[in-house]
Short mmCIF file of C-alpha atoms and ligand atoms in Angstrom, two decimals:
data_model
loop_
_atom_site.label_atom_id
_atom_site.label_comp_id
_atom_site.label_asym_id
_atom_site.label_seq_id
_atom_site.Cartn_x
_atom_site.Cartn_y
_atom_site.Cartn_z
CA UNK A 36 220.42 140.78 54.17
CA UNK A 37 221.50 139.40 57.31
CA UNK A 38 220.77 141.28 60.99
CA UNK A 39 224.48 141.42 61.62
CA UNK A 40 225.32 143.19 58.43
CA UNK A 41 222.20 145.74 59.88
CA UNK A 42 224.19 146.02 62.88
CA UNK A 43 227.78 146.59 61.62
CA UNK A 44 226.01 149.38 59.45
CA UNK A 45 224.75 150.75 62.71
CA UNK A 46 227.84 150.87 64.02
CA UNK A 47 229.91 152.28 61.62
CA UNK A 48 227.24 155.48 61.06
CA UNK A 49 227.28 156.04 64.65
CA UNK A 50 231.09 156.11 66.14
CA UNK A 51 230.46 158.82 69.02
CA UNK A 52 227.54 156.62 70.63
CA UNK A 53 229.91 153.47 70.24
CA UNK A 54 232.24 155.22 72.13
CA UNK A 55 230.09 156.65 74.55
CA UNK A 56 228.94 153.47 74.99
CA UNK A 57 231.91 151.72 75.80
CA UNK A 58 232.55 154.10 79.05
CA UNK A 59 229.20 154.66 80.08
CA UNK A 60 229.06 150.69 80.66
CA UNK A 61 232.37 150.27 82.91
CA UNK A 62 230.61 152.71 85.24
CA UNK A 63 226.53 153.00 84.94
CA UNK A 64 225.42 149.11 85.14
CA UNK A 65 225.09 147.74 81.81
CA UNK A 66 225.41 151.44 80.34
CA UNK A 67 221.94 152.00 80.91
CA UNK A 68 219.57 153.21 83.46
CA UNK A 69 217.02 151.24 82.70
CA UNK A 70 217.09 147.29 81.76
CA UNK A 71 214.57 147.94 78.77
CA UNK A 72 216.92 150.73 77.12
CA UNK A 73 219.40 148.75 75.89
CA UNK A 74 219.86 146.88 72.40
CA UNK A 75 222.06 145.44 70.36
CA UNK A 76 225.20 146.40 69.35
CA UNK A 77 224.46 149.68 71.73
CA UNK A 78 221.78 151.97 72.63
CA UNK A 79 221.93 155.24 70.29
CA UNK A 80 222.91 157.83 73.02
CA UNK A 81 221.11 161.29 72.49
CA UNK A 82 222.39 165.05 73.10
CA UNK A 83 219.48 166.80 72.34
CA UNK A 84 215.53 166.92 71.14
CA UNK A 85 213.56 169.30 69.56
CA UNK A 86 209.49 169.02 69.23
CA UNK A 87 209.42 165.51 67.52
CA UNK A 88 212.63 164.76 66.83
CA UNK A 89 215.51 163.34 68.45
CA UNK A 90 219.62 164.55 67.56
CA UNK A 91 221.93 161.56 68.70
CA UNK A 92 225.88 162.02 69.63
CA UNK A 93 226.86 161.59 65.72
CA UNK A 94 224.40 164.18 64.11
CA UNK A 95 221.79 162.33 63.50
CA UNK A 96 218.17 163.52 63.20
CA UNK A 97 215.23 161.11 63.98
CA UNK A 98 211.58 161.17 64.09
CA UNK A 99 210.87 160.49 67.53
CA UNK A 100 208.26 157.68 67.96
CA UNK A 101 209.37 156.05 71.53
CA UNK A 102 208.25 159.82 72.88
CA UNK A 103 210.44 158.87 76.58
CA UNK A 104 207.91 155.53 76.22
CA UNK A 105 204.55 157.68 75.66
CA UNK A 106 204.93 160.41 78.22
CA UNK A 107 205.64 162.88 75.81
CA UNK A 108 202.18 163.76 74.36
CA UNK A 109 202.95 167.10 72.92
CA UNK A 110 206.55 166.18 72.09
CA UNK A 111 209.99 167.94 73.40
CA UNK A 112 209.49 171.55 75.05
CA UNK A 113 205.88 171.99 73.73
CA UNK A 114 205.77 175.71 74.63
CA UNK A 115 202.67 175.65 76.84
CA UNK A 116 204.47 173.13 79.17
CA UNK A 117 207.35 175.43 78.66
CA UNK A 118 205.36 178.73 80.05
CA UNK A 119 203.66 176.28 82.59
CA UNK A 120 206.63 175.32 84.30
CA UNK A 121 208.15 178.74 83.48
CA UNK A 122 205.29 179.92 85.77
CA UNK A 123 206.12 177.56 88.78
CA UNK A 124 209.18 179.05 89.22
CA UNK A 125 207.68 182.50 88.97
CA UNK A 126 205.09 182.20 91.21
CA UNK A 127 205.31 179.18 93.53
CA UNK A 128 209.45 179.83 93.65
CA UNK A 129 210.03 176.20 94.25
CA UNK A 130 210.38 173.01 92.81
CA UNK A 131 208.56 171.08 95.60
CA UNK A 132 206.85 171.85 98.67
CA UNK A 133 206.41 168.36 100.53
CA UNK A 134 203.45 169.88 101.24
CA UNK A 135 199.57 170.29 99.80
CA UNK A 136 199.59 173.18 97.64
CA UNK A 137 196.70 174.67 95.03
CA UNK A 138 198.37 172.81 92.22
CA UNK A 139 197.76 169.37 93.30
CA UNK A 140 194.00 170.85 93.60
CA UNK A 141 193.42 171.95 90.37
CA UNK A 142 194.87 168.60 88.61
CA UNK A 143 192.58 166.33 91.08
CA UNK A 144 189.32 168.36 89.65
CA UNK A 145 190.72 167.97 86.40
CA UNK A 146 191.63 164.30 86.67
CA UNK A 147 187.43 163.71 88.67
CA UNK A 148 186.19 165.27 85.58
CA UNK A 149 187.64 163.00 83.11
CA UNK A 150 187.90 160.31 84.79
CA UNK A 151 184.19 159.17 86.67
CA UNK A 152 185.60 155.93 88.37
CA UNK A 153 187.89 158.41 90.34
CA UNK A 154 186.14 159.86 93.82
CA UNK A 155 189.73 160.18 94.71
CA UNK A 156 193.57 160.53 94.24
CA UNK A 157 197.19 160.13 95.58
CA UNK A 158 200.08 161.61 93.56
CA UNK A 159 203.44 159.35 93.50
CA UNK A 160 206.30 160.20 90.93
CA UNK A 161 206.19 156.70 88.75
CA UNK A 162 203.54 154.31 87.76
CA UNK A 163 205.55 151.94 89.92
CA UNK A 164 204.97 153.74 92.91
CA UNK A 165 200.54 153.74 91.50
CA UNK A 166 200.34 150.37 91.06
CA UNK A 167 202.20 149.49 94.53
CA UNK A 168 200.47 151.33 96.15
CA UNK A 169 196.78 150.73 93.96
CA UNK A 170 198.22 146.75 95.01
CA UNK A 171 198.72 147.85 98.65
CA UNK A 172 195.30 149.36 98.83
CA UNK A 173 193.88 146.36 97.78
CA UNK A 174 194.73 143.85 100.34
CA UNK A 175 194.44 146.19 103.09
CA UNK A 176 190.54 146.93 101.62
CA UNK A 177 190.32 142.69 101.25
CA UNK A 178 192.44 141.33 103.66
CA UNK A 179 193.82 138.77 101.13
CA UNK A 180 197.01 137.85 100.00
CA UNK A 181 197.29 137.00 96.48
CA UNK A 182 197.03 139.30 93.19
CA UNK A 183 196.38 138.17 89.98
CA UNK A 184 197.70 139.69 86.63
CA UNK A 185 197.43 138.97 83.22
CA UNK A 186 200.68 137.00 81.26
CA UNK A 187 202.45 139.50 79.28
CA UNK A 188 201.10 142.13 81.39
CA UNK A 189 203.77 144.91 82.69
CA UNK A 190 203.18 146.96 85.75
CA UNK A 191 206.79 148.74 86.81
CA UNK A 192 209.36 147.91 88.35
CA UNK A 193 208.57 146.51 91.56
CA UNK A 194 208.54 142.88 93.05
CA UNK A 195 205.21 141.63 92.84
CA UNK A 196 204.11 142.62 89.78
CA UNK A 197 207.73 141.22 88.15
CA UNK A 198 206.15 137.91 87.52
CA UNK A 199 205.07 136.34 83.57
CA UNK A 200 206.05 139.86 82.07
CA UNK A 201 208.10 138.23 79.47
CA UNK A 202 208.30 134.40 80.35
CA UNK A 203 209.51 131.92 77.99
CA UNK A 204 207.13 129.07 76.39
CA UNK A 205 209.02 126.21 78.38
CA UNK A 206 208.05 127.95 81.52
CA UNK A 207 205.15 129.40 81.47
CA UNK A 208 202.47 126.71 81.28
CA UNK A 209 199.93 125.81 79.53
CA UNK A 210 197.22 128.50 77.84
CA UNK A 211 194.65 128.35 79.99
CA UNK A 212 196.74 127.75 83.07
CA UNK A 213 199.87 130.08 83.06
CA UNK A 214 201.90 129.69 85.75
CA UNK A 215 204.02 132.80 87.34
CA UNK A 216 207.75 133.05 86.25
CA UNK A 217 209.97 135.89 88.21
CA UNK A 218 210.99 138.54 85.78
CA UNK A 219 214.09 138.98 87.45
CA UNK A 220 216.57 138.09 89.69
CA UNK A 221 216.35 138.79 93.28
CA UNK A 222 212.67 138.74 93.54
CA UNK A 223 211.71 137.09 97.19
CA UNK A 224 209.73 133.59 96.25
CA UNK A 225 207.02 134.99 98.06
CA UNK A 226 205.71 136.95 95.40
CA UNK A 227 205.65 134.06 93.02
CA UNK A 228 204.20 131.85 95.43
CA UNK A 229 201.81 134.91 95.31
CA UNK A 230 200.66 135.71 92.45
CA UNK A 231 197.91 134.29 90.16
CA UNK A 232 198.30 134.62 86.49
CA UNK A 233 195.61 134.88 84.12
CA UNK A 234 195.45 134.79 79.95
CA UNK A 235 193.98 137.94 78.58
CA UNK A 236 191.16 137.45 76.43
CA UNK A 237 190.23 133.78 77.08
CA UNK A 238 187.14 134.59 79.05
CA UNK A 239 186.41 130.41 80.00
CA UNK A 240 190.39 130.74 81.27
CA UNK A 241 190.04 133.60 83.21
CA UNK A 242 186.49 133.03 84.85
CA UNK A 243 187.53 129.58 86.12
CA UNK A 244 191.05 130.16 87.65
CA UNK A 245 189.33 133.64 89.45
CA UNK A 246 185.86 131.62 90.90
CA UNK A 247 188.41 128.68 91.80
CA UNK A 248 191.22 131.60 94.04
CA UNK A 249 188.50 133.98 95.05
CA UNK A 250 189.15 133.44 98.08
CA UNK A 251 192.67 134.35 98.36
CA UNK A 252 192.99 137.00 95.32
CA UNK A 253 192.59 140.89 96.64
CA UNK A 254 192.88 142.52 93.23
CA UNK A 255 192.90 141.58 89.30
CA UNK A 256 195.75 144.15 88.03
CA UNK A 257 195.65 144.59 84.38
CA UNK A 258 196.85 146.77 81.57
CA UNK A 259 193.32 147.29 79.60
CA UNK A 260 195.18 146.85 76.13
CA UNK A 261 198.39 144.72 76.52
CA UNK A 262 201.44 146.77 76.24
CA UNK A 263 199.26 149.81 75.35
CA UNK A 264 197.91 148.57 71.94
CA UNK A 265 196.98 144.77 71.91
CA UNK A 266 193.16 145.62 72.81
CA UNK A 267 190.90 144.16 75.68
CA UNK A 268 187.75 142.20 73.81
CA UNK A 269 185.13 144.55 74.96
CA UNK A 270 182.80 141.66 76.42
CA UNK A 271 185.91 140.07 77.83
CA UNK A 272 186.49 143.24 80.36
CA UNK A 273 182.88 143.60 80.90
CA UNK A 274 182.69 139.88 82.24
CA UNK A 275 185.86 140.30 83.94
CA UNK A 276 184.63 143.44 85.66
CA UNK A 277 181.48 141.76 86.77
CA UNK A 278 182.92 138.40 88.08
CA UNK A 279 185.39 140.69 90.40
CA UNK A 280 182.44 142.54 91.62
CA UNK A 281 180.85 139.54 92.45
CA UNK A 282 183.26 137.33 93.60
CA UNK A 283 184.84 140.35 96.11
CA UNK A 284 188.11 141.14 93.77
CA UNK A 285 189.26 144.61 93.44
CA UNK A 286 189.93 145.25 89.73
CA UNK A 287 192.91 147.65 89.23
CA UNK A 288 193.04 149.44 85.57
CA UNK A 289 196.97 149.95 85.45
CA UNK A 290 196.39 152.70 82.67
CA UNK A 291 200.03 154.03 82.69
CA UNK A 292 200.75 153.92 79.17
CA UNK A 293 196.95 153.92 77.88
CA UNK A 294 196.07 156.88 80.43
CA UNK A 295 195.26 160.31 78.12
CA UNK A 296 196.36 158.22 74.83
CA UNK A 297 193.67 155.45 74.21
CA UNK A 298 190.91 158.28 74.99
CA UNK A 299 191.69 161.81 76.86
CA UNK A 300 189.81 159.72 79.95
CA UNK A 301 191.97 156.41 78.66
CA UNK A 302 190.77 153.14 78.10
CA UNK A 303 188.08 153.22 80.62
CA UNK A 304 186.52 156.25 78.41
CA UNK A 305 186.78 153.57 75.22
CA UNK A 306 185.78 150.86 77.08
CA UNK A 307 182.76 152.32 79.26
CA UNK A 308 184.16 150.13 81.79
CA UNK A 309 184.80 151.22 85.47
CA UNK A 310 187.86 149.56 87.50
CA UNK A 311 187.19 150.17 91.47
CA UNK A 312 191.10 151.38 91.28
CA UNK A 313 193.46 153.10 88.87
CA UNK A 314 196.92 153.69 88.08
CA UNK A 315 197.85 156.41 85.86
CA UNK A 316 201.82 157.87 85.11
CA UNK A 317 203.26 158.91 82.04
CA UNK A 318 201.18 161.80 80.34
CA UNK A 319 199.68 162.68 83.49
CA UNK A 320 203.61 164.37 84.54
CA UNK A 321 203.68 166.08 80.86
CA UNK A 322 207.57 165.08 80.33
CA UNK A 323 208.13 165.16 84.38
CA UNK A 324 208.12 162.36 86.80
CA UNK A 325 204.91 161.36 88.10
CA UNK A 326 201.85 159.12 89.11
CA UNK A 327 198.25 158.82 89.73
CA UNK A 328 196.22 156.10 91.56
CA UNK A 329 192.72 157.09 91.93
CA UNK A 330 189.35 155.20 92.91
CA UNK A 331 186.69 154.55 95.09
CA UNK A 332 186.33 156.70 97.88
CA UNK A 333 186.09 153.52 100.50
CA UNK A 334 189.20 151.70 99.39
CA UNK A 335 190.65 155.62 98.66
CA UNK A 336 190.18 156.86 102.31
CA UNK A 337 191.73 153.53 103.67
CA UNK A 338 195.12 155.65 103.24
CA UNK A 339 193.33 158.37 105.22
CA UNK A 340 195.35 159.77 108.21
CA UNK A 341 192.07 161.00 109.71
CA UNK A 342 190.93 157.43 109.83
CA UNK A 343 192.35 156.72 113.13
CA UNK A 344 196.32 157.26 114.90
CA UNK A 345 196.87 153.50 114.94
CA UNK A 346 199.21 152.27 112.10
CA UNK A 347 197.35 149.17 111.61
CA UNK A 348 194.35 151.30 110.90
CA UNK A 349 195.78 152.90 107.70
CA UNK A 350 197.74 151.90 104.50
CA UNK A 351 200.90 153.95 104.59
CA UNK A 352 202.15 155.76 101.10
CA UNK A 353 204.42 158.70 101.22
CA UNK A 354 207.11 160.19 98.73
CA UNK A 355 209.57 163.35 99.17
CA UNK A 356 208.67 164.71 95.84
CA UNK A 357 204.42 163.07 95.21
CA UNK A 358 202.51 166.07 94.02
CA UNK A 359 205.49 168.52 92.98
CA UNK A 360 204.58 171.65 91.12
CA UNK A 361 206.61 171.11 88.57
CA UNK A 362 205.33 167.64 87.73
CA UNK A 363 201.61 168.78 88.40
CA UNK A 364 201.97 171.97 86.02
CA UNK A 365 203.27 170.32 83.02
CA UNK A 366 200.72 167.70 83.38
CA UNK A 367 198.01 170.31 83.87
CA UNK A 368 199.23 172.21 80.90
CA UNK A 369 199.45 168.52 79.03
CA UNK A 370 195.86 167.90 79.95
CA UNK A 371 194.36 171.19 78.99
CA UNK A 372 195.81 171.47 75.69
CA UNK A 373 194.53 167.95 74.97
CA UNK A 374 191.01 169.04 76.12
CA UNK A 375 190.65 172.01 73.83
CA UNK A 376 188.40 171.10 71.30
CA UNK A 377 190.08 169.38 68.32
CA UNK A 378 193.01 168.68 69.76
CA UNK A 379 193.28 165.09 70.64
CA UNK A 380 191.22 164.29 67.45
CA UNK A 381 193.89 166.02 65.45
CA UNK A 382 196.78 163.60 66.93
CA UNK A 383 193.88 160.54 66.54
CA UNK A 384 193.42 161.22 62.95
CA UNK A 385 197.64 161.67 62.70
CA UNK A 386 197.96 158.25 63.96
CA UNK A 387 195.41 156.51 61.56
CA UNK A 388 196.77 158.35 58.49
CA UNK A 389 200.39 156.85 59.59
CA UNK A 390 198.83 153.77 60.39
CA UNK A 391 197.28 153.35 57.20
CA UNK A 392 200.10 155.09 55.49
CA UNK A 393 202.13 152.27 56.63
CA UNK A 394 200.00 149.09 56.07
CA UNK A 395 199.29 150.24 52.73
CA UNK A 396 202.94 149.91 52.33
CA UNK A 397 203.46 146.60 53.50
CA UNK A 398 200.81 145.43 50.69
CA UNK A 399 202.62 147.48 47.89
CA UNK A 400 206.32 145.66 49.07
CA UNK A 401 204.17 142.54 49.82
CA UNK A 402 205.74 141.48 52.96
CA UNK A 403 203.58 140.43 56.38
CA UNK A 404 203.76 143.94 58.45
CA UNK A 405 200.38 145.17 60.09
CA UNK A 406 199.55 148.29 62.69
CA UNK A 407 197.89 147.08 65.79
CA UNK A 408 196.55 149.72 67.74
CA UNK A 409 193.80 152.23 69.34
CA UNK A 410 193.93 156.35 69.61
CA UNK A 411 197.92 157.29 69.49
CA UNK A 412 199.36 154.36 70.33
CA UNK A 413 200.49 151.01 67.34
CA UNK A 414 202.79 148.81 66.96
CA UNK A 415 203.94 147.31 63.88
CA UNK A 416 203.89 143.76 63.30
CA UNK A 417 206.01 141.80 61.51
CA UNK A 418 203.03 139.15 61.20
CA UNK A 419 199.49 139.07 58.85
CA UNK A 420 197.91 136.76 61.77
CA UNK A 421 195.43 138.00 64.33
CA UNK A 422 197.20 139.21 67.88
CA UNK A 423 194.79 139.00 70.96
CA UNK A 424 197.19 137.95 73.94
CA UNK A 425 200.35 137.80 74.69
CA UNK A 426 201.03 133.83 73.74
CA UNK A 427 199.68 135.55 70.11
CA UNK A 428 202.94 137.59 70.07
CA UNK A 429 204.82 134.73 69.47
CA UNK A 430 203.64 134.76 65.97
CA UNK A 431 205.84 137.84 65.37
CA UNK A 432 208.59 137.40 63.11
CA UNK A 433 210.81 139.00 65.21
CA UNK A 434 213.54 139.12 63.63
CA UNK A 435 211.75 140.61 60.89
CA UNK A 436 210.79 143.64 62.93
CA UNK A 437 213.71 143.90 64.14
CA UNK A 438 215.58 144.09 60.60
CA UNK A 439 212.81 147.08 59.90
CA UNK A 440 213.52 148.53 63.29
CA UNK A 441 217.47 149.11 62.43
CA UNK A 442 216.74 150.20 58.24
CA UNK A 443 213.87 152.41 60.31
CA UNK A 444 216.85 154.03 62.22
CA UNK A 445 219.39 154.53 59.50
CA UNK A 446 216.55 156.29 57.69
CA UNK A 447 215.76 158.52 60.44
CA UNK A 448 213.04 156.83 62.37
CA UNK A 449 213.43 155.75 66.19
CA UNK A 450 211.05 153.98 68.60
CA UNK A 451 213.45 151.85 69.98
CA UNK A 452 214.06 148.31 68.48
CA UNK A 453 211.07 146.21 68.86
CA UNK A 454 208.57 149.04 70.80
CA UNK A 455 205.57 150.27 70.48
CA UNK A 456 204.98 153.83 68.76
CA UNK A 457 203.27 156.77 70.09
CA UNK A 458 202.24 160.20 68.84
CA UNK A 459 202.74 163.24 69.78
CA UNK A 460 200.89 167.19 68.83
CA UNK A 461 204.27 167.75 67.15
CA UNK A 462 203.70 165.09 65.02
CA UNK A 463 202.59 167.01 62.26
CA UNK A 464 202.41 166.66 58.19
CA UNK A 465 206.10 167.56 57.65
CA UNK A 466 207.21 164.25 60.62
CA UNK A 467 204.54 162.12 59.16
CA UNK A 468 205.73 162.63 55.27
CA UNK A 469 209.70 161.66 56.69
CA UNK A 470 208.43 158.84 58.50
CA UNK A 471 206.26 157.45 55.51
CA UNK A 472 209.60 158.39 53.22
CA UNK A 473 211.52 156.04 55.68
CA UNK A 474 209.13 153.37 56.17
CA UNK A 475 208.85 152.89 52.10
CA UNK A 476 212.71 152.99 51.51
CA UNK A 477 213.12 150.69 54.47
CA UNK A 478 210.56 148.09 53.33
CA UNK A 479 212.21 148.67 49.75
CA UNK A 480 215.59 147.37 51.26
CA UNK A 481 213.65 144.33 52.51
CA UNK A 482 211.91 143.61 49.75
CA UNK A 483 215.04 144.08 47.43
CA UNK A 484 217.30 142.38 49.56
CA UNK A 485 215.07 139.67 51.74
CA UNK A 486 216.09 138.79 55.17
CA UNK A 487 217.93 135.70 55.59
C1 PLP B 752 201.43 149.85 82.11
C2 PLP B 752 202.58 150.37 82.91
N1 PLP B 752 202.52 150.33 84.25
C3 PLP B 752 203.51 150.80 85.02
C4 PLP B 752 204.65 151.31 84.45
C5 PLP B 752 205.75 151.82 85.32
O1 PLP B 752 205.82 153.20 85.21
P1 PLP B 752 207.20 153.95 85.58
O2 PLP B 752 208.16 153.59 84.51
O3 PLP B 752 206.82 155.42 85.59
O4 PLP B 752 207.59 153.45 86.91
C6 PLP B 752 204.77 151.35 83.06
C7 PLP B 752 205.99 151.87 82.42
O5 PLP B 752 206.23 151.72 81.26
C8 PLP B 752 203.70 150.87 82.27
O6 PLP B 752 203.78 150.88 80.94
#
């Protein structure tokens, strides 16, 4: 089978999204609102979602496994974010106060308990607006200039942290020396000019390009498993969060995607390793718009208005809606439920009987897919090799995965062409029989009918 022969099938099952499609794109940029949500021949557009499962324009039904990229722990409407936000309305009457309310109160006590390294927080409404600010924190507490961040790391949408997300072999130096490509377009040289880039998990890599720029690097920002489920070696992120203490580097845990999903107190809980400053988004809103950074009290307070009146005395953050009820409740509600005992261990033990569900597959159809993951988030990849960094990823055979990704779709599975999957509490029996059903007819047609 060929990948365009995948894609004309796509098409012709799906005529509503294709024409969708072709209007949304004279008017919303590229037809999506989001660079990352596209794919070829066009993003599947969606009317509706129920629990796990997403209901595109043409009817169709699919297991939902990109979960709005992880933020979705208990699925579409769970009913106790439902009554939680139900309840806002009810008894706070608004949707925001710009103001401190209770709320924000109860979800900082929640968020000290599970997470120790946390003496304090600031709410924002994206985990671009956490790690700006986490990044803004740091060179104010340091007074230097530079940040470094892992190669294949990605940290939002924002200008310095746009730099050797995705870059291409020709450009990106050599392995124990990356060098910092711009993401994008329109990003000020500064930031490249900026930036320090470091390769996760070579330990002799990363200890000599930090003791070498010491001197100019405020914080090391990383995501403790790349993309949420290519794991940190656990003696790599001890060393690494020794040599920051030592060397006067503030080590940011961006846990956006890993926050609530690697452990309930993410992948420092896993890790028993303590960043000085965190960034957490996604699960933390429970389906609404949110953000977390949280840390050490010193570098915390630096963004104090009781510290003194004079601007230069204190980091400046701010947002119209940061903290809003509705955002805090679901993510309270989100939090709780995963708490209660058995809960989280129930979606843990969903995700290894998929995962294994679907490797033993791959043996029985003998072709060279493997899960790669921790708690309820995998990927599948399309190669038998070990995947430790990002260089590793180049191993994938791409096209591979992406030939699974559309049969995936036409047999009722979504996670979005070449991402990541995540689980949610309505992933139950029933979505994880379908999905199994799909991956085994899927990897049939491959098998059958190879890829060429
Ligand atoms: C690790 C990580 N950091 C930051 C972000 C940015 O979060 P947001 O999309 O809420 O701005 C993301 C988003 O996917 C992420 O995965």
């Amino acid at each position: 089978m060929k990948i365009s022969s995948l894609q004309a099938t796509f098409q012709q099952s799906r005529p509503n999204s294709a024409a969708f499609f072709e209007r949304a794109k004279h008017t919303i940029s590229g037809g999506v609102n989001g660079n990352l949500r596209y794919f070829a021949p066009f993003p599947i557009i969606f009317e509706k979602a129920d629990a796990a499962s997403l209901i595109d324009l043409d009817g169709h039904r699919y297991v939902d496994y990109l979960l709005s990229y992880g933020a979705l722990m208990l699925g579409h409407a769970h009913p106790e974010v439902l009554k939680a936000t139900q309840k806002v309305w009810e008894e706070q009457g608004t949707s925001s106060f710009g103001a401190t309310h209770p709320l924000e109160m109860e979800m900082t006590d929640e968020l000290l308990e599970l997470y120790p390294s946390f003496d304090q927080v600031r709410f924002t409404n994206s985990g671009l607006e956490a790690t700006l600010f986490a990044l803004r924190l740091a060179t104010a507490s340091t007074g230097k200039t530079h940040i470094a961040k892992f190669e294949g790391h990605y940290h939002g949408a924002h200008d310095h942290v746009l730099q050797s997300v995705n870059p291409t072999a020709d450009l990106a130096g050599t392995t124990d020396s990356p060098q910092p490509v711009p993401e994008s377009l329109g990003t000020p040289d500064y930031y490249r000019d900026h930036s320090v880039i470091l390769p996760f998990n070579d330990w002799d890599a990363c200890e000599k390009i930090l003791t070498k720029k010491a001197d100019r690097i405020s914080a090391v920002i990383m995501e403790p498993l790349l993309s949420g489920y290519i794991a940190a070696d656990r003696t790599f992120l001890k060393n690494l969060r020794e040599l920051t203490a030592q060397l006067g580097i503030i080590l940011i845990f961006d846990e956006v995607k890993t926050g609530f999903r690697i452990e309930v107190g993410g992948a420092q809980a896993f890790y028993g390793v303590e960043p000085d400053l965190t960034a957490l988004g996604k699960v933390v809103g429970g389906g609404f718009p949110i953000g977390v950074v949280g840390g050490k009290r010193e570098i915390m307070e630096l963004a104090s208005p009781l510290r003194s009146s004079k601007k230069s005395e204190v980091v400046f953050h701010s947002g119209t809606f940061n903290g809003n009820p509705l955002s805090i409740a679901a993510g309270l509600a989100t939090i709780r439920y995963l708490k209660q005992p058995g809960n989280f261990a129930q979606m843990i033990a969903s995700t290894n009987q998929l995962r294994a569900g679907i490797d033993a597959l791959a043996k029985q159809y003998d072709l060279p897919f493997q899960t790669l993951g921790e708690g309820t988030i995998f990927n599948v990849m399309a190669t038998q090799d070990s995947v430790e960094s990002y260089r590793d990823l180049g191993k994938n055979n791409n096209q591979l995965r992406l030939a699974l990704d559309y049969l995936l779709m036409e047999n009722g599975v979504y996670s979005k062409p070449m991402n990541r999957f995540s689980i949610s509490a309505a992933h139950g029996q029933t979505e994880i029989s379908t999905t199994l059903d799909a991956f085994e007819k899927s990897m049939a047609a491959l098998k059958q009918d190879p890829l060429v």
